[in-house]
XYZ file of C-alpha atoms in Angstrom:
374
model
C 17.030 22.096 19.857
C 19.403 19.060 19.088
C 16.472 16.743 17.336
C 16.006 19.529 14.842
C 19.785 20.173 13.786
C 19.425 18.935 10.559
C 22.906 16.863 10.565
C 21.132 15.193 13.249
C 18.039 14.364 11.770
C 20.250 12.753 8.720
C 21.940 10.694 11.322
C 18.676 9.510 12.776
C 17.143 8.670 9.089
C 20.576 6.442 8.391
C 19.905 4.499 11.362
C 16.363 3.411 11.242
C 17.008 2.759 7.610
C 19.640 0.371 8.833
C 17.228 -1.018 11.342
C 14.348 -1.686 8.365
C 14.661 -4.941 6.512
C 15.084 -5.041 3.108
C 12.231 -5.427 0.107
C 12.508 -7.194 -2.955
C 9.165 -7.788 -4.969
C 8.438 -9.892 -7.702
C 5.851 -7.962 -10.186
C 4.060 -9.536 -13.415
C 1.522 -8.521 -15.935
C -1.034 -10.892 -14.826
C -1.869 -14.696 -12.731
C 0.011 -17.417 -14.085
C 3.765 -15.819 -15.272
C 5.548 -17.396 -12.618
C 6.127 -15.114 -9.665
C 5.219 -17.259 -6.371
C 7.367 -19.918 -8.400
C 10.034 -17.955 -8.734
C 10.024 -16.646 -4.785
C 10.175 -20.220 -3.881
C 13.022 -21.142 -5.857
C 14.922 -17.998 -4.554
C 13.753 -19.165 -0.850
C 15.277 -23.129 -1.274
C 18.258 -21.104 -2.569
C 18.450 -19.274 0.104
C 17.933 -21.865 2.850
C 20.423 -24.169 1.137
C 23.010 -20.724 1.864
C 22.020 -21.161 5.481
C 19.465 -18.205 5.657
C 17.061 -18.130 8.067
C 14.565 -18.160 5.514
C 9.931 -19.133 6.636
C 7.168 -18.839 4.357
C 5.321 -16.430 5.981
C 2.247 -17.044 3.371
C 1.964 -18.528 0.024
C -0.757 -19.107 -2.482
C 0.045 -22.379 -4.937
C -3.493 -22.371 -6.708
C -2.626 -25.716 -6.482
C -0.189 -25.959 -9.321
C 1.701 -29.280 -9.372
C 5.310 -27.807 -9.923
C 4.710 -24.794 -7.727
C 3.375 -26.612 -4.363
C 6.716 -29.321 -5.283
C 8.597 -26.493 -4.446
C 7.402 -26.334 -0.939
C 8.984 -28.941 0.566
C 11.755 -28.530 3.314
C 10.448 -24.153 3.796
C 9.459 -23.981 7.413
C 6.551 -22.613 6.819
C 4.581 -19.960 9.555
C 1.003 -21.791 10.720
C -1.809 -19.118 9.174
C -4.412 -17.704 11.629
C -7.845 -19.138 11.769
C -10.444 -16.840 12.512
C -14.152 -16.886 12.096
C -15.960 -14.843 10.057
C -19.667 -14.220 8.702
C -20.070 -17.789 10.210
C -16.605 -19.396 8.552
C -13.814 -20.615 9.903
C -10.974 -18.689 7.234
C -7.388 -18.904 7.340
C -5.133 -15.621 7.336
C -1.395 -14.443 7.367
C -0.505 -14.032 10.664
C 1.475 -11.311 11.256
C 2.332 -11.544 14.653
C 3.413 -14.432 14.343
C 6.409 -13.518 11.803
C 7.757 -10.781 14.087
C 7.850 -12.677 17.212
C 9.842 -15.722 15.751
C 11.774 -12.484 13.506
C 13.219 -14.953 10.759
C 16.168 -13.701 8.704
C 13.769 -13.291 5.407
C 9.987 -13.961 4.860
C 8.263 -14.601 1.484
C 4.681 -13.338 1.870
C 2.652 -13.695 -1.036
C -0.381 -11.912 -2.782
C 1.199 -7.992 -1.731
C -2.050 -6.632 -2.834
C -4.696 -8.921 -0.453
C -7.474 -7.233 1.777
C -7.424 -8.768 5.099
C -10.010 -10.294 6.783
C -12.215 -7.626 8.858
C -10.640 -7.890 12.411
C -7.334 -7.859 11.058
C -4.721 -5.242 12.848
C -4.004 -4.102 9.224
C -6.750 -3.336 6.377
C -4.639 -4.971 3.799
C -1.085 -7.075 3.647
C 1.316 -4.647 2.407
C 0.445 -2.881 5.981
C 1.522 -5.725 7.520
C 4.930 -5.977 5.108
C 5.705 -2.366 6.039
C 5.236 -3.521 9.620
C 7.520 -6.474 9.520
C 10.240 -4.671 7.273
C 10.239 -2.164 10.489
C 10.854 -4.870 12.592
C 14.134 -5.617 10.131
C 12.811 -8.612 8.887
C 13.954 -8.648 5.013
C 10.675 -9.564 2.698
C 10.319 -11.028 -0.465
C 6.877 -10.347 -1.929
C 4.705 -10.635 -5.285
C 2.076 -8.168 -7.387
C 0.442 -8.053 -10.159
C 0.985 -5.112 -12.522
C -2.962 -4.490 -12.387
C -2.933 -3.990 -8.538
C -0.785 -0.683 -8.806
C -3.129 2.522 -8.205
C -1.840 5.030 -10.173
C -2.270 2.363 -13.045
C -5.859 1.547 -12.314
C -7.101 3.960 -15.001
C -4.904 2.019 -17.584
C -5.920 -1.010 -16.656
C -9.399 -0.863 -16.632
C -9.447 0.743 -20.293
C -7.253 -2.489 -21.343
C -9.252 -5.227 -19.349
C -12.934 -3.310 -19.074
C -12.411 -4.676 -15.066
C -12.226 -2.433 -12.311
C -9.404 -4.218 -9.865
C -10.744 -3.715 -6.637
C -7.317 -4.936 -4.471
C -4.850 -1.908 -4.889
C -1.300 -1.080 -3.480
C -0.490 2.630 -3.539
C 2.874 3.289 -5.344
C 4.785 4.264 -1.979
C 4.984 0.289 -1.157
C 7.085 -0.036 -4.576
C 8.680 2.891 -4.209
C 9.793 1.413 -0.708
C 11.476 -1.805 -2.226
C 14.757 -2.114 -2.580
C 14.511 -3.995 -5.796
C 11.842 -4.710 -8.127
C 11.832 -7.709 -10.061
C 9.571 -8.325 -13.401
C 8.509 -11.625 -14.069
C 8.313 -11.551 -18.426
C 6.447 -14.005 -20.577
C 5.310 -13.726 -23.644
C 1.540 -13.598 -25.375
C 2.528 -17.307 -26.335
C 4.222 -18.632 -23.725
C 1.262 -17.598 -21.199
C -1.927 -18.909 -23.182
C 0.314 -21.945 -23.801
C 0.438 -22.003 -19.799
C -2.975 -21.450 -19.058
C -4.025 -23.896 -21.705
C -2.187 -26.970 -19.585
C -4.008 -26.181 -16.989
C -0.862 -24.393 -15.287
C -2.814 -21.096 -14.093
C -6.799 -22.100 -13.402
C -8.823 -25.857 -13.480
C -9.704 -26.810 -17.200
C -13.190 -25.642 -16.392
C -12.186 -22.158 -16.172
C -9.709 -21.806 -19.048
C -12.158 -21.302 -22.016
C -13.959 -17.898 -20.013
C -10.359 -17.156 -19.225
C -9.694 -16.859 -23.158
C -12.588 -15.066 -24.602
C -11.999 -12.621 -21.414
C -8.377 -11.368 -19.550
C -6.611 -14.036 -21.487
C -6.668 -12.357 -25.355
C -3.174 -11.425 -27.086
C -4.247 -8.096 -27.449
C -4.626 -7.745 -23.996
C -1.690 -9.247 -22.336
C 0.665 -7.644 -24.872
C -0.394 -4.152 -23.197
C -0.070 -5.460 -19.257
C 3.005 -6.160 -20.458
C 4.198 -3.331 -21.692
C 3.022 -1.299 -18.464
C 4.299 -4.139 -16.045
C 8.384 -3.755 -18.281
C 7.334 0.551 -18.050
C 6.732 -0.165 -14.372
C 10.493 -2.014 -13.609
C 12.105 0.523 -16.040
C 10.852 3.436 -13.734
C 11.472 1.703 -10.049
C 15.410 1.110 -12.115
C 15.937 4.557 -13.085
C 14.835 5.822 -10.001
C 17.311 3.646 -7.856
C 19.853 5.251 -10.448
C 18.825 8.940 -9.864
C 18.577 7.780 -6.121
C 21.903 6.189 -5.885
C 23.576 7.686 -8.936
C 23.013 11.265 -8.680
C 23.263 13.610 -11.052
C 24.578 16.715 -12.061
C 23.033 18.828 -9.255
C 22.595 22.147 -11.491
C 19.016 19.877 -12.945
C 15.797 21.188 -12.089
C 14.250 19.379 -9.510
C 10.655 18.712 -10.585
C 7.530 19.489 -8.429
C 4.254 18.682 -9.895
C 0.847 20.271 -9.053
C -2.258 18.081 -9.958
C -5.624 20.874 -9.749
C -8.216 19.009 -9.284
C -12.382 20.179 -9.072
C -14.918 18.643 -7.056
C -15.644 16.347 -9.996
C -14.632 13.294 -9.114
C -13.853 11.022 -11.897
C -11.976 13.517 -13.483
C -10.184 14.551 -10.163
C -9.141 11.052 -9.781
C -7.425 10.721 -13.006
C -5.265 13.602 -12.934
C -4.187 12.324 -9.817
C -3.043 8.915 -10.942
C -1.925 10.256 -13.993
C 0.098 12.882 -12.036
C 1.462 9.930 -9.414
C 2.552 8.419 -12.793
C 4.506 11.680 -13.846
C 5.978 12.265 -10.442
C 7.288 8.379 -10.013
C 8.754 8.625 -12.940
C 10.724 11.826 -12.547
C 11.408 10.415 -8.807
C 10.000 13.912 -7.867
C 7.841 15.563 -5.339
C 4.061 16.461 -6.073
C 1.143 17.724 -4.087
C -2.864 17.785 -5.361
C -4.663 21.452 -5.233
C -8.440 22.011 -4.871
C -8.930 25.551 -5.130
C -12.637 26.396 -3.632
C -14.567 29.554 -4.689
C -17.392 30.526 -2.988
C -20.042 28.625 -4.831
C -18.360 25.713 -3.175
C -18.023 26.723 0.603
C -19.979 25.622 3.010
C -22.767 23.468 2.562
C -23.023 24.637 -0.994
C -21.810 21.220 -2.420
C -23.598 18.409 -1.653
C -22.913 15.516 0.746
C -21.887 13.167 -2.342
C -19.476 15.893 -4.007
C -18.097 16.371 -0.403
C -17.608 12.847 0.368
C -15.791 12.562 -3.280
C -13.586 14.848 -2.643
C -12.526 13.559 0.982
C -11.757 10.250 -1.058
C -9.819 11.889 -3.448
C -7.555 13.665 -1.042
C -7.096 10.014 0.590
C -5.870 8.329 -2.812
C -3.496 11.488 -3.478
C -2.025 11.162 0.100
C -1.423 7.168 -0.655
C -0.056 7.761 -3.645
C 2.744 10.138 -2.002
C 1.455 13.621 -2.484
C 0.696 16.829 0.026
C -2.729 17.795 -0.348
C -3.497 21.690 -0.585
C -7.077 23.132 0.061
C -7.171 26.529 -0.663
C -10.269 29.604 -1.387
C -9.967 31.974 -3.357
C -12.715 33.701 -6.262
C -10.774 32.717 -8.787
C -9.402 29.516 -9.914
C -6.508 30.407 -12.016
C -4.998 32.810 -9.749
C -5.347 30.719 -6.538
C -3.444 28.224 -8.731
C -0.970 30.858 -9.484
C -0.342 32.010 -5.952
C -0.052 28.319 -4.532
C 2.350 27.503 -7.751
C 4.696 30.263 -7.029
C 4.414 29.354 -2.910
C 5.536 25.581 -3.795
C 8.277 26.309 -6.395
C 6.352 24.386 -8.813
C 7.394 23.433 -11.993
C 4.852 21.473 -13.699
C 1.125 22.263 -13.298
C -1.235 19.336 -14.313
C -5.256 19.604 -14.888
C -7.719 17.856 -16.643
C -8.606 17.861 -20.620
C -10.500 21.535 -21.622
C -14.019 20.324 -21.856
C -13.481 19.170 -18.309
C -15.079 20.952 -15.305
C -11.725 22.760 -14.067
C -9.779 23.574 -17.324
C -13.038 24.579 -18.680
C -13.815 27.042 -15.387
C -10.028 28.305 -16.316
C -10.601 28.303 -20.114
C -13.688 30.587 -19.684
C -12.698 33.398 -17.978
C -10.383 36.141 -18.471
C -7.250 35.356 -16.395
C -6.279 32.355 -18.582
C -4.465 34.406 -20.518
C -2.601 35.973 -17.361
C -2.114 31.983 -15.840
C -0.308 31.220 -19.245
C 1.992 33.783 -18.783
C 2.592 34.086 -15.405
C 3.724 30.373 -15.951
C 6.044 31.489 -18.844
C 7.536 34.162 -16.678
C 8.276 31.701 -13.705
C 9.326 28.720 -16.357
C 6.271 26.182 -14.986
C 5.360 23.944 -17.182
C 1.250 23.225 -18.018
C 0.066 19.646 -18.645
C -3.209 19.016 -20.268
C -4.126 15.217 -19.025
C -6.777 13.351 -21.064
């Protein structure tokens, strides 16, 4: 058939790619370094140039210099709808693809919508108006990214519940960081230029500590440095005789430690610009109804973050762990196997029987690496 000849199907790709808008996103390593500022100097810039250029949605916490910049952006009416009793405004959506501006700047990438909403959260509705060629300009904190929420909780001890999988900055066509230092941002949030003077002394002894921003920002410059190199291995390629990585991420039907490997695999596979899929080999003391409605539902969730963070999920049986993650390795063409630490549930099913001898070399023989993830 015509629509499968793959010269076709290249063809096709080029053309809706044409069709999509572009995606430039402003990223920081925390409230307060400047990004919505910085979007709205680049939109006055840009409707000076004659761009067709609305404000689609943007949040000025009601900083003096930041709403200043405001004036003269036609800026998109929000939605009111009512909710739990409340009249709330929203981004409309809608309303950006029927007037179909040249560029939007939508603010706050990483916001849960309002229940009702078409979309669960706002990056849906950027991936809908990008579709509808209508170039974006958005902002995100470096603590919204999922594959980093691990890293970020261990630095801030909070949990970020508003989350963009990796695929939406992967899908930008530049990524932009947003750099102060330690100094320069207390200094900030000191004058009153992030929150209300009544807020700025819990902000201190909390998010707001040296030690803390210095590591944000030293995932949020990490973050740019991967999205750069892989534009360059994307644009730039090289020699083609490289191995092309694949990573496999085995994960058990414990949770926690299921959900790190993942993110900490997502991490390995952006970085390498590669492809990766998540295995759950089940044995028979798992089948069936032999796990319990918790475990199950776990595991559900856990194939739902791998498949938003850009991996194939594999569900396969088998009696033994390490050679259903053999057979499924050698399938794939895999060339880096990850699991969790040894005293984990899976490594330590592995680590206890005889055929982890036979997995190590097996993955000698077929050159597959094996990464041990804390």
């Amino acid at each position: 058939m015509p629509e499968k000849d793959p010269g076709v199907q290249h063809f096709l790709e080029l053309i809706r790619k044409s069709r999509k808008g572009k995606f430039k996103i402003y990223i920081g390593m925390s409230a307060g370094v400047g990004k919505t500022y910085r979007m709205l100097q680049e939109a006055q810039t840009l409707l000076r140039n004659g761009v067709d250029v609305k404000i689609g949605y943007i949040e000025t916490h009601n900083r003096k210099e930041t709403h200043e910049l405001l004036e003269g952006l036609p800026v998109i009416p929000r939605r009111k709808l009512f909710y739990k009793g409340k009249e709330l405004e929203e981004f409309d959506m809608q309303a950006v693809i029927n007037l179909h501006p040249e560029l939007v700047i939508i603010d706050e990438l990483a916001h849960t919508n309002i229940e009702g909403s078409k979309n669960e959260k706002r990056w849906q509705d950027v991936m809908e108006i990008l579709d509808a060629g209508i170039n974006v300009i958005s902002a995100v904190n470096i603590q919204h990214i999922e594959s980093l929420n691990d890293e970020v909780k261990a630095i801030t001890g909070v949990d970020v519940a508003e989350r963009i999988p990796d695929s939406v900055l992967k899908a930008a066509d530049e990524v932009v960081n947003i750099d102060l230092t330690a100094d320069e941002l207390v200094t900030r949030l000191k004058e009153g230029k992030i929150y209300t003077a009544d807020k700025v002394e819990t902000a201190m002894r909390n998010f707001f500590q040296s030690e803390k921003i210095l590591q944000l920002r030293e995932l949020a410059l990490k973050e740019v440095a991967t999205q750069v190199e892989r534009k360059i291995e994307t644009e730039l390629p090289r020699n083609q005789q490289l191995r092309s990585e694949k990573f496999l991420a085995c994960i058990s039907s414990n949770h926690e430690v299921a959900k790190k490997v993942i993110r900490k695999t997502a991490r390995l596979a952006t970085y390498y610009n590669s492809k990766w899929a998540v295995l759950y080999v089940q044995t028979p003391k798992e089948s069936g109804n032999k796990i319990g409605l918790a475990a199950q539902r776990h595991l559900i969730n856990n194939f739902k973050l791998a498949t938003e963070l850009g991996a194939e999920v594999i569900k396969s049986s088998h009696t033994n762990i390490a050679k259903g993650i053999i057979e499924i390795a050698e399938q794939r063409a895999v060339t880096t196997i990850c699991l969790g630490k040894p005293h984990l549930s899976l490594a330590g099913i592995i680590l206890n029987t005889a055929v982890f001898n036979q997995l190590l070399n097996k993955l000698s023989e077929a050159d597959i690496d094996l990464v041990i993830l804390s």
